Amino acid sequence: MSIDRVGFIGLGNMGAPMAGHLADGGYRLTVMDAASAAVDAFVAGHPVAEAAAGPEAFAVVQALILMLPNSATVEEVLERDGVADALPPGCLVIDMSSSEPLRTRALAARLHARGLSMLDAPVSGGVRGAKAGTLSALVGGPRAELARATPLLRAMARTIVPVGEIGSGHAAKALNNLVSAATISITVEALALGESFGISPETMTHVLNSSSGRSNTSENKVSQFMTSGSFDSGFSLRLMSKDVDIAVDLARALSRPAEIADGVARQWRRIAGTAPPQTDHTEMYTLLSEAGSTR
C-alpha cells in the first residue's frame, strides 16, 4: 500500500527542510515540534501540512518520521507522550535521528508488539544536504519495509544505502562520524604542526589534497569552513561528539577493542564540554589549538 499521509516530528535545522521536500512532493503532513514557532512557520509555508494538536493527530498517518536529537527523546515522544499509542496498526515508524543502535533494536521490538513496523534511517550530509535534498540515508530494517519507505526517502535523500537489520543504520552513522571526527582531529593537528614549522595552512592543505593524506576533511572542510573562519557547516560539535560516543559505546557493548576511537572520543568530549551548544564542529580547528596552548 502506498503512503500519502505522513507524520513528521522534529522541525529543527535539518528536519524542517527534509519535511519541506516531502510537502513539495505532494505528501500530506501532520507535523510536531517542541518549538511551537517552528511548527507555525512550517505550516504557514506548506499548505499540505497541519499542526498536530496532540498525539491523537497521528491516528491518520501511514508513516511517522522522527528527526530528533537522540534515542531518549525518540522514546519519550513515542512511548511516554503517547504517539505510538495513537498510530494505526501497520504504520511504519522511521527514525532518522542519530540514535543508539541497541536501543533502536529494543524499541523496534516494543513497537512490533503494538503492531507497528520500524526502520532506522539516519542521514549524512548536514544542513546543506537537507536543504538541497542530497542527503545519504543509511537504512536498517526489513527489506519489505524499505521498499515501502523508498519513495519517502527519495524525496529527502539522493542516496539510500541499505546496511542491515534494524539498528544497523544508526550503527553505520555513528561509525561514519567516528571516522570523520578522527580525520578532523588529525588534520587539524597536522595543520598546526605545519604552521609551527613555517608551512602555511593553505600550503599544507594543498599538500594533503595532492598526496595520500587527502580526505573529505582536507577537500571539503579546511578551506571552506576552517581557514576561511566561516565555521558554518551546519553540524554542531556537540552532535559530532555525541555520535562518536555512540560508536565507542557500541564497541564496548560488542566487547571489541577501540583504542583509537577511545582517544578521539575523549578529545571531542573534552572540547565539547567547554564549547557553547551551537559551536560548529569545524571550529575544532581553533578550539584544539587553544586547548593545546593552555594545557
XYZ file of C-alpha atoms in Angstrom:
295
model
C 0.000 0.000 0.000
C 1.420 3.367 -0.983
C 1.957 6.075 1.598
C 0.459 9.523 1.136
C -0.176 10.719 4.703
C 2.951 11.210 6.798
C 3.643 12.351 10.339
C 6.863 14.271 10.921
C 8.224 15.078 14.384
C 11.281 17.306 14.707
C 11.407 20.504 12.639
C 14.923 21.624 13.503
C 17.690 22.785 11.195
C 17.590 19.526 9.262
C 14.078 18.309 9.955
C 12.321 21.373 8.550
C 13.909 21.227 5.075
C 13.509 17.446 4.972
C 9.804 17.745 5.768
C 9.630 20.548 3.222
C 10.796 18.193 0.480
C 8.027 15.765 1.445
C 5.472 18.568 1.245
C 6.835 19.633 -2.127
C 6.472 16.013 -3.247
C 2.748 16.113 -2.543
C 2.655 14.225 0.750
C 0.079 15.401 3.273
C 1.875 16.064 6.542
C 0.981 16.172 10.215
C 3.871 17.887 11.993
C 5.022 18.378 15.560
C 7.972 20.009 17.295
C 8.778 21.088 20.840
C 9.098 24.644 19.498
C 5.635 25.834 18.513
C 7.141 28.648 16.445
C 8.852 26.083 14.212
C 5.529 24.329 13.638
C 3.707 27.584 12.900
C 6.373 28.667 10.422
C 6.349 25.322 8.649
C 2.566 25.099 8.360
C 2.406 28.690 7.105
C 4.838 27.841 4.325
C 3.360 24.472 3.341
C -0.407 24.299 2.731
C -0.369 20.477 2.678
C 0.813 20.411 6.305
C -1.176 20.674 9.506
C -0.005 21.029 13.090
C -0.606 18.123 15.456
C -2.705 19.338 18.378
C -1.703 16.214 20.297
C -0.678 12.563 19.851
C -4.134 11.627 18.559
C -3.494 13.704 15.420
C -1.183 10.932 14.199
C -4.011 8.375 14.068
C -4.442 9.118 10.351
C -0.827 8.740 9.189
C 0.573 5.730 7.340
C 4.181 6.559 8.220
C 5.798 8.556 11.005
C 9.245 10.124 10.597
C 11.249 11.254 13.617
C 14.176 13.687 13.311
C 15.126 14.211 16.953
C 18.334 14.691 18.984
C 18.792 11.212 20.462
C 17.288 7.871 21.500
C 15.978 9.224 24.782
C 13.921 11.882 23.016
C 12.636 9.396 20.434
C 11.496 7.024 23.175
C 9.964 9.858 25.175
C 7.906 11.101 22.226
C 6.744 7.677 21.123
C 6.155 5.966 24.446
C 5.825 8.483 27.271
C 3.974 11.127 25.271
C 1.656 8.539 23.707
C 2.352 8.978 19.996
C 2.923 5.236 19.489
C -0.443 4.508 21.119
C -2.153 6.789 18.605
C -0.587 5.304 15.478
C -2.795 2.976 13.419
C -1.853 -0.713 13.058
C 0.670 -1.245 10.276
C 2.042 2.283 10.489
C 5.716 2.499 9.562
C 7.925 4.369 12.048
C 11.154 5.745 10.528
C 13.717 7.077 12.994
C 16.047 9.386 11.037
C 17.682 10.703 14.209
C 21.223 9.807 15.302
C 20.103 7.252 17.855
C 21.805 4.419 19.721
C 21.667 1.180 17.691
C 20.999 -1.232 20.546
C 18.254 0.996 21.956
C 16.789 1.189 18.455
C 16.597 -2.608 18.278
C 14.842 -2.761 21.630
C 12.418 -0.004 20.620
C 11.625 -1.779 17.335
C 10.666 -4.908 19.289
C 8.337 -2.909 21.520
C 6.753 -1.205 18.521
C 6.334 -4.552 16.768
C 4.377 -5.789 19.776
C 1.995 -2.873 19.142
C 1.517 -3.869 15.508
C 3.882 -1.197 14.170
C 6.862 -1.554 11.811
C 10.157 0.310 12.115
C 13.173 1.377 10.086
C 16.161 3.366 11.258
C 17.381 5.732 8.547
C 19.825 8.332 9.893
C 21.216 10.724 7.318
C 24.590 12.140 6.371
C 25.118 15.404 4.528
C 24.353 18.103 7.072
C 22.046 21.082 6.794
C 23.213 21.864 3.266
C 22.344 18.353 2.156
C 18.977 18.548 3.890
C 18.138 21.783 2.085
C 19.368 20.536 -1.277
C 17.770 17.091 -0.960
C 21.171 15.445 -1.433
C 21.443 13.546 1.847
C 22.546 9.942 2.162
C 20.126 7.778 4.154
C 21.652 4.757 5.921
C 18.794 2.315 6.419
C 18.421 -0.582 8.830
C 15.422 -2.881 8.876
C 13.400 -5.324 6.781
C 13.744 -5.027 3.006
C 9.964 -5.072 2.579
C 9.612 -2.011 4.801
C 12.478 -0.297 2.999
C 10.642 -0.842 -0.302
C 7.593 0.767 1.273
C 9.615 3.708 2.531
C 11.757 4.284 -0.551
C 9.511 6.941 -2.186
C 9.563 8.927 1.075
C 13.315 8.621 1.417
C 13.857 9.552 -2.229
C 12.049 12.839 -1.603
C 14.640 13.758 1.039
C 17.840 11.935 0.070
C 19.868 11.416 -3.084
C 21.430 8.163 -1.882
C 19.799 5.296 0.017
C 22.158 2.690 1.477
C 20.624 -0.491 2.976
C 23.066 -1.562 5.684
C 21.430 -4.475 7.504
C 18.953 -5.333 10.219
C 17.171 -2.806 12.414
C 19.674 -0.627 14.260
C 22.322 -1.046 11.570
C 21.619 2.383 10.111
C 22.271 4.035 13.446
C 25.426 1.961 13.938
C 26.708 2.895 10.484
C 26.010 6.592 11.045
C 27.905 6.624 14.340
C 30.845 4.725 12.857
C 30.953 7.054 9.859
C 31.068 10.065 12.155
C 33.752 8.408 14.271
C 35.937 8.214 11.159
C 35.041 11.795 10.223
C 35.862 13.099 13.717
C 39.167 11.239 13.802
C 40.076 12.661 10.406
C 39.272 16.188 11.552
C 41.379 15.723 14.680
C 44.485 14.507 12.891
C 44.109 17.003 10.035
C 43.885 19.924 12.457
C 46.937 18.648 14.345
C 48.903 18.319 11.096
C 47.957 21.848 10.033
C 49.039 23.250 13.407
C 52.332 21.377 13.351
C 52.995 22.506 9.798
C 52.282 26.117 10.699
C 54.660 25.914 13.660
C 57.350 24.777 11.257
C 56.593 27.589 8.838
C 54.225 25.859 6.396
C 51.055 27.882 5.958
C 47.724 26.075 6.496
C 46.813 26.831 2.874
C 50.015 25.234 1.597
C 49.661 22.247 3.917
C 46.084 21.738 2.756
C 47.332 21.736 -0.845
C 49.931 19.140 0.141
C 47.288 16.909 1.716
C 44.961 17.207 -1.256
C 47.807 16.359 -3.629
C 49.046 13.420 -1.572
C 47.994 10.348 0.362
C 46.693 12.428 3.314
C 43.742 13.591 1.232
C 40.328 13.208 2.906
C 36.835 14.652 2.970
C 38.083 16.985 5.692
C 41.017 18.305 3.663
C 38.977 18.596 0.473
C 35.637 19.888 1.770
C 36.113 21.408 5.222
C 39.505 23.030 5.733
C 39.434 25.922 3.267
C 35.630 26.107 3.128
C 34.934 26.356 6.865
C 38.159 26.307 8.892
C 40.869 28.555 7.460
C 38.164 30.809 5.996
C 36.854 31.369 9.526
C 33.240 30.801 8.492
C 32.672 27.742 10.715
C 29.175 27.306 9.305
C 28.996 23.739 8.034
C 25.671 23.322 9.818
C 26.638 20.401 12.081
C 27.386 21.099 15.717
C 30.461 19.999 17.616
C 28.336 18.550 20.403
C 26.374 16.382 17.971
C 29.590 15.064 16.477
C 30.871 14.274 19.967
C 27.599 12.505 20.758
C 27.874 10.336 17.650
C 31.481 9.427 18.489
C 30.360 8.387 21.964
C 27.640 6.202 20.425
C 30.280 4.430 18.338
C 32.539 3.865 21.352
C 29.635 2.632 23.478
C 28.762 0.177 20.707
C 32.333 -1.127 20.723
C 32.080 -1.721 24.481
C 28.727 -3.470 24.114
C 30.242 -5.756 21.467
C 33.413 -6.305 23.554
C 35.527 -5.003 20.697
C 38.773 -3.021 21.114
C 38.563 0.671 20.237
C 41.930 2.154 21.178
C 41.931 4.986 18.638
C 38.193 5.581 18.968
C 38.544 5.967 22.741
C 41.161 8.682 22.274
C 39.067 10.512 19.686
C 36.017 10.329 21.940
C 37.909 11.720 24.930
C 39.246 14.625 22.882
C 35.891 15.574 21.358
C 34.092 15.151 24.683
C 36.606 17.427 26.401
C 36.333 20.166 23.795
C 32.544 19.865 23.510
C 32.241 20.212 27.274
C 33.711 23.716 27.184
C 32.159 24.987 23.930
C 28.791 26.758 23.564
C 25.969 24.426 22.400
C 25.766 25.763 18.838
C 29.514 25.624 18.143
C 30.081 24.207 14.653
C 32.162 21.027 14.531
C 34.652 22.679 12.171
C 35.618 25.040 14.992
C 37.826 22.219 16.235
C 40.369 23.986 14.006
C 40.714 26.795 16.541
C 39.483 25.068 19.698
C 42.101 22.322 19.584
C 44.854 24.922 19.156
C 43.518 26.957 22.073
C 43.187 23.872 24.266
C 46.698 22.766 23.370
C 48.187 26.148 24.235
C 46.627 26.119 27.722
C 47.427 22.539 28.721
